[in-house]
mmCIF file of C-alpha atoms in Angstrom:
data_model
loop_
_atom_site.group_PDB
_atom_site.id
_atom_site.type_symbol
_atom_site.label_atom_id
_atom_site.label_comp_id
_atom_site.label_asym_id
_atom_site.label_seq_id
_atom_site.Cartn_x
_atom_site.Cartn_y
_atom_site.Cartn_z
ATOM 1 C CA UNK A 440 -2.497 -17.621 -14.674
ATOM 2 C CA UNK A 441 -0.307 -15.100 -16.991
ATOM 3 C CA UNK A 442 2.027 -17.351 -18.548
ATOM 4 C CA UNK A 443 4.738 -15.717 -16.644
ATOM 5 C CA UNK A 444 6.647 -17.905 -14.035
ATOM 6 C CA UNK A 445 8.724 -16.934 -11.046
ATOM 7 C CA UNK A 446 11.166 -18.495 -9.316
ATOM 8 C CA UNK A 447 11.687 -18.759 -6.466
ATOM 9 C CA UNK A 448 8.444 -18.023 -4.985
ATOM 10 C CA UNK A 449 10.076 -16.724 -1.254
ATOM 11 C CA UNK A 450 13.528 -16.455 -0.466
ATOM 12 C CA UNK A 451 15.108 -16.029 2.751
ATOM 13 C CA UNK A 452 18.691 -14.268 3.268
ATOM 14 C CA UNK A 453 21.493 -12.846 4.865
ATOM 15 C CA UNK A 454 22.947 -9.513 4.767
ATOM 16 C CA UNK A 455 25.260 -9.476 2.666
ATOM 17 C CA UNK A 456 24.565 -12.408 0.526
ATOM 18 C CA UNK A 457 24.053 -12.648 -3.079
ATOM 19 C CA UNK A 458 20.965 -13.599 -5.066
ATOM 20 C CA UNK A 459 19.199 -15.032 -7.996
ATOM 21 C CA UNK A 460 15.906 -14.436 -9.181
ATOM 22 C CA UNK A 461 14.600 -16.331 -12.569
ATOM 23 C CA UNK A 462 11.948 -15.189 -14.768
ATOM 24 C CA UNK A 463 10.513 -17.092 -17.796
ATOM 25 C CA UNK A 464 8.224 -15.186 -19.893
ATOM 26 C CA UNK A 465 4.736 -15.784 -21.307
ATOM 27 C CA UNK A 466 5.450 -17.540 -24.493
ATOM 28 C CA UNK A 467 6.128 -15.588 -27.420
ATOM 29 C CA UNK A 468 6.995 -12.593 -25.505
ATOM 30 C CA UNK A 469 10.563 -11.179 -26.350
ATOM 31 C CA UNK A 470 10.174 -8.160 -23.494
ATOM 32 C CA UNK A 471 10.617 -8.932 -19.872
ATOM 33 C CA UNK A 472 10.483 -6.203 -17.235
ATOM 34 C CA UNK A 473 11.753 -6.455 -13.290
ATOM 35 C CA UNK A 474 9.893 -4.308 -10.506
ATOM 36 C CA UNK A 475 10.407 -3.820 -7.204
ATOM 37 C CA UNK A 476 7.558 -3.196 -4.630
ATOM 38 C CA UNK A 477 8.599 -2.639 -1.378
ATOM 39 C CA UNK A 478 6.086 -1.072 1.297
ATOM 40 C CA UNK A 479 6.907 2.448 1.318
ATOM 41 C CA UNK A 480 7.749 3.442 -2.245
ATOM 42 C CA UNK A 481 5.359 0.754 -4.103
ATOM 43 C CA UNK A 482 6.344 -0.815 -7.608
ATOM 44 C CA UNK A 483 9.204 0.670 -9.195
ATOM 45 C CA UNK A 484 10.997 -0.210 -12.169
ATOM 46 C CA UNK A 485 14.169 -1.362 -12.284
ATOM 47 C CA UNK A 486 14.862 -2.628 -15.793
ATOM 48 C CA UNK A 487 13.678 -3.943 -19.199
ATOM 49 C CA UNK A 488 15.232 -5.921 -21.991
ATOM 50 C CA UNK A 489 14.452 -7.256 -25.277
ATOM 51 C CA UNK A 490 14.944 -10.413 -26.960
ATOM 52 C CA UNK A 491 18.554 -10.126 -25.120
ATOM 53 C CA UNK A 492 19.467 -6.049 -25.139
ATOM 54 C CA UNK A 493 19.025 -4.233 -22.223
ATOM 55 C CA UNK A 494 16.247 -1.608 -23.564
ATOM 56 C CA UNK A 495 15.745 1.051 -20.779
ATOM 57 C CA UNK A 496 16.604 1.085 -16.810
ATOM 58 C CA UNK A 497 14.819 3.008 -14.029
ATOM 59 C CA UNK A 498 15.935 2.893 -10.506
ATOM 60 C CA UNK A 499 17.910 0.060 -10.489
ATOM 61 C CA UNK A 500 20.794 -0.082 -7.840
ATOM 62 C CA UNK A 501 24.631 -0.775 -8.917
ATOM 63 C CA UNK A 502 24.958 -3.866 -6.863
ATOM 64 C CA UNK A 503 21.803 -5.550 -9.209
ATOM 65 C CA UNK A 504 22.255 -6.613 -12.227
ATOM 66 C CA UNK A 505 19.969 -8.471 -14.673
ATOM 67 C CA UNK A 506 20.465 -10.324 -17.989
ATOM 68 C CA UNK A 507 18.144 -11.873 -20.440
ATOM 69 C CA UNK A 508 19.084 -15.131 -22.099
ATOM 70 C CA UNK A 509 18.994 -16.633 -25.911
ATOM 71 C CA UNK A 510 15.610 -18.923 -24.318
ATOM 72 C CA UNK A 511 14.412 -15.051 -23.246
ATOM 73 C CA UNK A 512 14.017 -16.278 -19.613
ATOM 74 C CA UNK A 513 15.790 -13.619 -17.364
ATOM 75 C CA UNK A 514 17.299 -13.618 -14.304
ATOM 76 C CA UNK A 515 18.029 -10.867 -11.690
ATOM 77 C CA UNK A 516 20.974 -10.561 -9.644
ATOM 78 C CA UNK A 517 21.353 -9.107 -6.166
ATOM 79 C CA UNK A 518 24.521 -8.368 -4.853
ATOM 80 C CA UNK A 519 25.683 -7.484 -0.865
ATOM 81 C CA UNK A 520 22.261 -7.705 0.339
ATOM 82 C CA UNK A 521 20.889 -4.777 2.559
ATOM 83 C CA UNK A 522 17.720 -4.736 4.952
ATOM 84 C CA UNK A 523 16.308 -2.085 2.889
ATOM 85 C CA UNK A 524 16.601 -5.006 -0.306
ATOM 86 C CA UNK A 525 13.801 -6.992 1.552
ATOM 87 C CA UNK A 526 10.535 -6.811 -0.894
ATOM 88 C CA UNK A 527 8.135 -8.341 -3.667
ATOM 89 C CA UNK A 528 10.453 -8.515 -7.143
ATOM 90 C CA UNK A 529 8.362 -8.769 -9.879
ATOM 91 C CA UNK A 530 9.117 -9.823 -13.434
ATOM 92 C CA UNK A 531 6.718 -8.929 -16.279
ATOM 93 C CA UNK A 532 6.576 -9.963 -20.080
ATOM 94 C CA UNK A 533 5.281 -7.919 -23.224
ATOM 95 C CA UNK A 534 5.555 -9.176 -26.848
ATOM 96 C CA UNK A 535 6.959 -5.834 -27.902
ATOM 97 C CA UNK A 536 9.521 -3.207 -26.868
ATOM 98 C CA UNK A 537 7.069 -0.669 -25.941
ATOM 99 C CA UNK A 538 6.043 -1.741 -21.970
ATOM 100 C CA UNK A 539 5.123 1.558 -21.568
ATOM 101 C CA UNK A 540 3.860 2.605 -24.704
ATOM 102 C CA UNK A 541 0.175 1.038 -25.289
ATOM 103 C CA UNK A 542 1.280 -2.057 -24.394
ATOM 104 C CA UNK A 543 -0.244 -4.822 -22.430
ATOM 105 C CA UNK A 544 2.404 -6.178 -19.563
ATOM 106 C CA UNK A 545 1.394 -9.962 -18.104
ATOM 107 C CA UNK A 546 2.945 -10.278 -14.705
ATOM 108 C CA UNK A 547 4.312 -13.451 -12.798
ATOM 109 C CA UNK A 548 3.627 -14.106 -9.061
ATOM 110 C CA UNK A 549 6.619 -12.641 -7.725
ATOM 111 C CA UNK A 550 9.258 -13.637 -5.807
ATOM 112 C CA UNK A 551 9.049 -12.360 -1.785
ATOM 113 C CA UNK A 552 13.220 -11.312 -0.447
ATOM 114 C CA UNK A 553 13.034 -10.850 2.647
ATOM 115 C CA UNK A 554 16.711 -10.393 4.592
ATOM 116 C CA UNK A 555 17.601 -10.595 7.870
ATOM 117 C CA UNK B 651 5.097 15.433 -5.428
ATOM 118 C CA UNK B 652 4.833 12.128 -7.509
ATOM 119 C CA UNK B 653 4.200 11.897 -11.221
ATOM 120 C CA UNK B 654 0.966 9.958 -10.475
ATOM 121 C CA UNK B 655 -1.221 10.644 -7.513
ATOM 122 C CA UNK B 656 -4.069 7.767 -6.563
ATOM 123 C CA UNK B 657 -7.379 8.962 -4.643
ATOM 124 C CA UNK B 658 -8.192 7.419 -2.028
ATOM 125 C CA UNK B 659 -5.436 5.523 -0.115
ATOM 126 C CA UNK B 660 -8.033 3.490 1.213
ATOM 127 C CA UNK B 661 -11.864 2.810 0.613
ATOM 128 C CA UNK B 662 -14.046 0.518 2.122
ATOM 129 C CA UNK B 663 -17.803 -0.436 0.781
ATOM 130 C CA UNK B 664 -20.744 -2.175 1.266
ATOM 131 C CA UNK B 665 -21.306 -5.113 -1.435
ATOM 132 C CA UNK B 666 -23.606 -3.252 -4.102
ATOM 133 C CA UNK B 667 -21.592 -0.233 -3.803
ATOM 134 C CA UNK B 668 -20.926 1.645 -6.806
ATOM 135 C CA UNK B 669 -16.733 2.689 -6.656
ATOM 136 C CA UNK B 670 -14.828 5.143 -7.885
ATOM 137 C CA UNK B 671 -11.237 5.242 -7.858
ATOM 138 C CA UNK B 672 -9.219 8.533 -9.173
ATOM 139 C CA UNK B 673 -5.816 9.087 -10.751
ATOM 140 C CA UNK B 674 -3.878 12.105 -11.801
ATOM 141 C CA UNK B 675 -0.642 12.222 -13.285
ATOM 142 C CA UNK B 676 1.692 15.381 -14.091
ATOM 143 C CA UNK B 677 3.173 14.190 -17.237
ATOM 144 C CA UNK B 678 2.632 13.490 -21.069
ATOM 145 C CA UNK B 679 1.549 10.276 -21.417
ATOM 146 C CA UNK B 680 1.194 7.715 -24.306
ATOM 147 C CA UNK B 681 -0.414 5.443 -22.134
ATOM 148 C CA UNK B 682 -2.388 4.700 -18.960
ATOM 149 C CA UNK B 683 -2.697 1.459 -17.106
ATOM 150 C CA UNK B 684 -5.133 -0.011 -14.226
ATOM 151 C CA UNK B 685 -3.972 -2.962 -12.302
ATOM 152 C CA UNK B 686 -5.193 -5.082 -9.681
ATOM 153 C CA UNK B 687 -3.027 -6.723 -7.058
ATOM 154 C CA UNK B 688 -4.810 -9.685 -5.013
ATOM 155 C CA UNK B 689 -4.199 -10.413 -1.247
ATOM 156 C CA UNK B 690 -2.145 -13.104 -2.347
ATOM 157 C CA UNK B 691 0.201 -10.540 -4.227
ATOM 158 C CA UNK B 692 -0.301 -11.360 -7.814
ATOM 159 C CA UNK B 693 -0.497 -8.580 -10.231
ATOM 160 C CA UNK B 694 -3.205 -8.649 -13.202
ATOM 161 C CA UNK B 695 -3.707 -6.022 -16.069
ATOM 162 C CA UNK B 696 -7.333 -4.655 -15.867
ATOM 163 C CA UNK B 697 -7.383 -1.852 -18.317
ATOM 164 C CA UNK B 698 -4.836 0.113 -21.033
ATOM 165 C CA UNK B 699 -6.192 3.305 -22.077
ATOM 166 C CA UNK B 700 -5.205 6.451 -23.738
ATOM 167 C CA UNK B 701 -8.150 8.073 -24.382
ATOM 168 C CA UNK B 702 -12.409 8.095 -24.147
ATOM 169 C CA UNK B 703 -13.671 4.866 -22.048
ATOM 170 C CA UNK B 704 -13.507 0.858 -21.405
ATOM 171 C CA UNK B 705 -15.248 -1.226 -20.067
ATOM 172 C CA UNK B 706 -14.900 -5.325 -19.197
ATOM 173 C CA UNK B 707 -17.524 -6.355 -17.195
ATOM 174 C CA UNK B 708 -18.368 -4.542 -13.992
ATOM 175 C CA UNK B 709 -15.125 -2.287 -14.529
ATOM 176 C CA UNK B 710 -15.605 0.575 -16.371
ATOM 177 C CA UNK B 711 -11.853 3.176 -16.715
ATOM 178 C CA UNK B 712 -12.420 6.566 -18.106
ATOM 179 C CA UNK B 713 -9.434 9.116 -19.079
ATOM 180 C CA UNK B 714 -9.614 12.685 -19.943
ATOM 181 C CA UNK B 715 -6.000 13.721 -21.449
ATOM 182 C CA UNK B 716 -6.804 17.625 -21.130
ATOM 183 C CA UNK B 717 -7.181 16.839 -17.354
ATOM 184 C CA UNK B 718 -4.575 14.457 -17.246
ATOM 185 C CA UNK B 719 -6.889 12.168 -14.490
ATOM 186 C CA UNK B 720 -8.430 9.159 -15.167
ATOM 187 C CA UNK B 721 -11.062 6.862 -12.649
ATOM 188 C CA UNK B 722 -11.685 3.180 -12.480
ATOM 189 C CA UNK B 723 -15.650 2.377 -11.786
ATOM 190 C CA UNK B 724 -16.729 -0.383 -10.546
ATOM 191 C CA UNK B 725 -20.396 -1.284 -10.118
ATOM 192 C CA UNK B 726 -22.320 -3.794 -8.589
ATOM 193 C CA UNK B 727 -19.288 -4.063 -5.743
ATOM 194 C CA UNK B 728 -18.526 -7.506 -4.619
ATOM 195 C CA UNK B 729 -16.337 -8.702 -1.501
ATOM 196 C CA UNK B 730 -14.241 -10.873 -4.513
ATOM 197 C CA UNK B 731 -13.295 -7.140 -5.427
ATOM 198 C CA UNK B 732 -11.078 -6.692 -2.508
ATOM 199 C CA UNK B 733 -7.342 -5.911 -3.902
ATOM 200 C CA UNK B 734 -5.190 -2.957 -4.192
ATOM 201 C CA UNK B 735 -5.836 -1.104 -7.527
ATOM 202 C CA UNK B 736 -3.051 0.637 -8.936
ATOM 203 C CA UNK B 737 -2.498 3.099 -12.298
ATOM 204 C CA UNK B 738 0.666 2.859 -13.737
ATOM 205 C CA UNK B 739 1.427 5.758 -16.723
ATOM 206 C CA UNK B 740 3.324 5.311 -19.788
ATOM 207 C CA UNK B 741 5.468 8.603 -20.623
ATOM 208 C CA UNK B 742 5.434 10.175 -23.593
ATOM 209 C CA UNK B 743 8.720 11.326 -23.782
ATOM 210 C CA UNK B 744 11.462 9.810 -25.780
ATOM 211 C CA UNK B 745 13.438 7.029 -24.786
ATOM 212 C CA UNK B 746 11.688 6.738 -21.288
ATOM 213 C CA UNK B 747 8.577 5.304 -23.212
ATOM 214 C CA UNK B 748 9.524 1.978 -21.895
ATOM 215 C CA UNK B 749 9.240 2.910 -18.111
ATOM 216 C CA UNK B 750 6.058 2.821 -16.346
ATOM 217 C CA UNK B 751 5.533 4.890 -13.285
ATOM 218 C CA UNK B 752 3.390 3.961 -10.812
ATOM 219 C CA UNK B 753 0.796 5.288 -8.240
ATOM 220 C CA UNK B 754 0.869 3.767 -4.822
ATOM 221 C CA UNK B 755 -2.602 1.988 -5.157
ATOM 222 C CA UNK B 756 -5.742 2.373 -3.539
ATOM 223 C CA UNK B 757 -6.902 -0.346 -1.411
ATOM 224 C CA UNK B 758 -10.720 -1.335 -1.772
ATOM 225 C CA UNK B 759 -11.677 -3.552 0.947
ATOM 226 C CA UNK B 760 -15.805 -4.541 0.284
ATOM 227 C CA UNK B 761 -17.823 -5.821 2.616
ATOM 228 C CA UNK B 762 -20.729 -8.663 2.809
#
């Protein structure tokens, strides 16, 4: 167990439909990451904040959007759902900025989209 | 071509087996990771390296910076091995030091 928890664990959608995913970090982590692994490009990184600012984004699309609250959990939003959106999101938690950097990342279970 | 490049795609041993799985990457990097997915889909950090050698029990990851490759050993292979391993880089390179990029994983499969 990494301390990190996921919620929920599979979700089930429409096209078309918005989304909520809800991370809470490993305790005394201020970092949290969001990747997406889908089957043919992998994990990819979407974004990153830190104890509340948005620190750096990778290939996150315009209709998701993510936030980070003054408790550090952190939710991701997605917006008009495609087919292509179906995939494992996973959130991750570091106790520093530097996720990349020489720093260990703790990851939570994940949270399964899958939309029909 | 991708920034990091995993060798094989897919491998499949005999328990015993010693294992070798490569990575190469095409950029500076402050940092490389090795991670194991499960069946199940759960993600766990095996190794963070930027240079010479670690090992954690049967798991041994080696990096050579010059090269810019690194390989994950594993000895004594055990069907409880079975998982997609995957090396994620940290860049070197400004404000995308945050960002890992990741390979596409190898997937060991070991057999009784």
């Amino acid at each position: 167990d990494s301390g990190v928890t996921q919620t929920p664990k599979h979700l089930i959608t429409a096209t078309g439909q918005r989304v909520t995913l809800r991370c809470s970090p490993r305790s005394g982590d201020l970092s949290v990451y969001w990747y997406q692994q889908s089957l043919d490009q992998g994990l990819q990184f979407l974004i990153q904040y830190y104890n509340g600012e948005e620190r750096a984004k990778g290939n996150i699309l315009e209709r998701f959007s993510a936030q980070q609250f003054p408790d550090l959990h952190s939710e991701l939003n997605l917006s008009s759902l495609e087919l292509g959106d179906s995939a494992l999101y996973f959130c991750a938690s570091s106790v520093g900025v530097s996720g990349g950097a020489k720093e260990t990342q703790y990851f939570g279970p994940g949270t399964r989209l899958l939309v029909l | 071509k991708n920034e990091v490049e995993q060798s094989p795609q897919n491998l499949t041993a005999q328990e015993g087996e010693f294992i070798t799985i490569n990575c190469s990457y095409s950029v500076g990097i402050s940092a490389l990771h090795w991670l194991q997915q499960h069946p199940g889909g759960g993600i766990v950090s095996l190794f963070m390296l930027s240079s010479g050698k670690k090992k954690h029990g049967r798991l041994i990851a080696t990096i050579n910076i010059q090269e810019k490759h690194s390989s994950l050993h594993i000895t004594a292979s055990h069907p409880r091995d079975s998982a997609v391993y995957i090396c994620a880089v940290g860049p070197n390179s400004g404000g995308s030091n945050y960002k890992l990029t990741f390979g596409k994983g190898t997937l060991l499969t070991v057999n009784p």
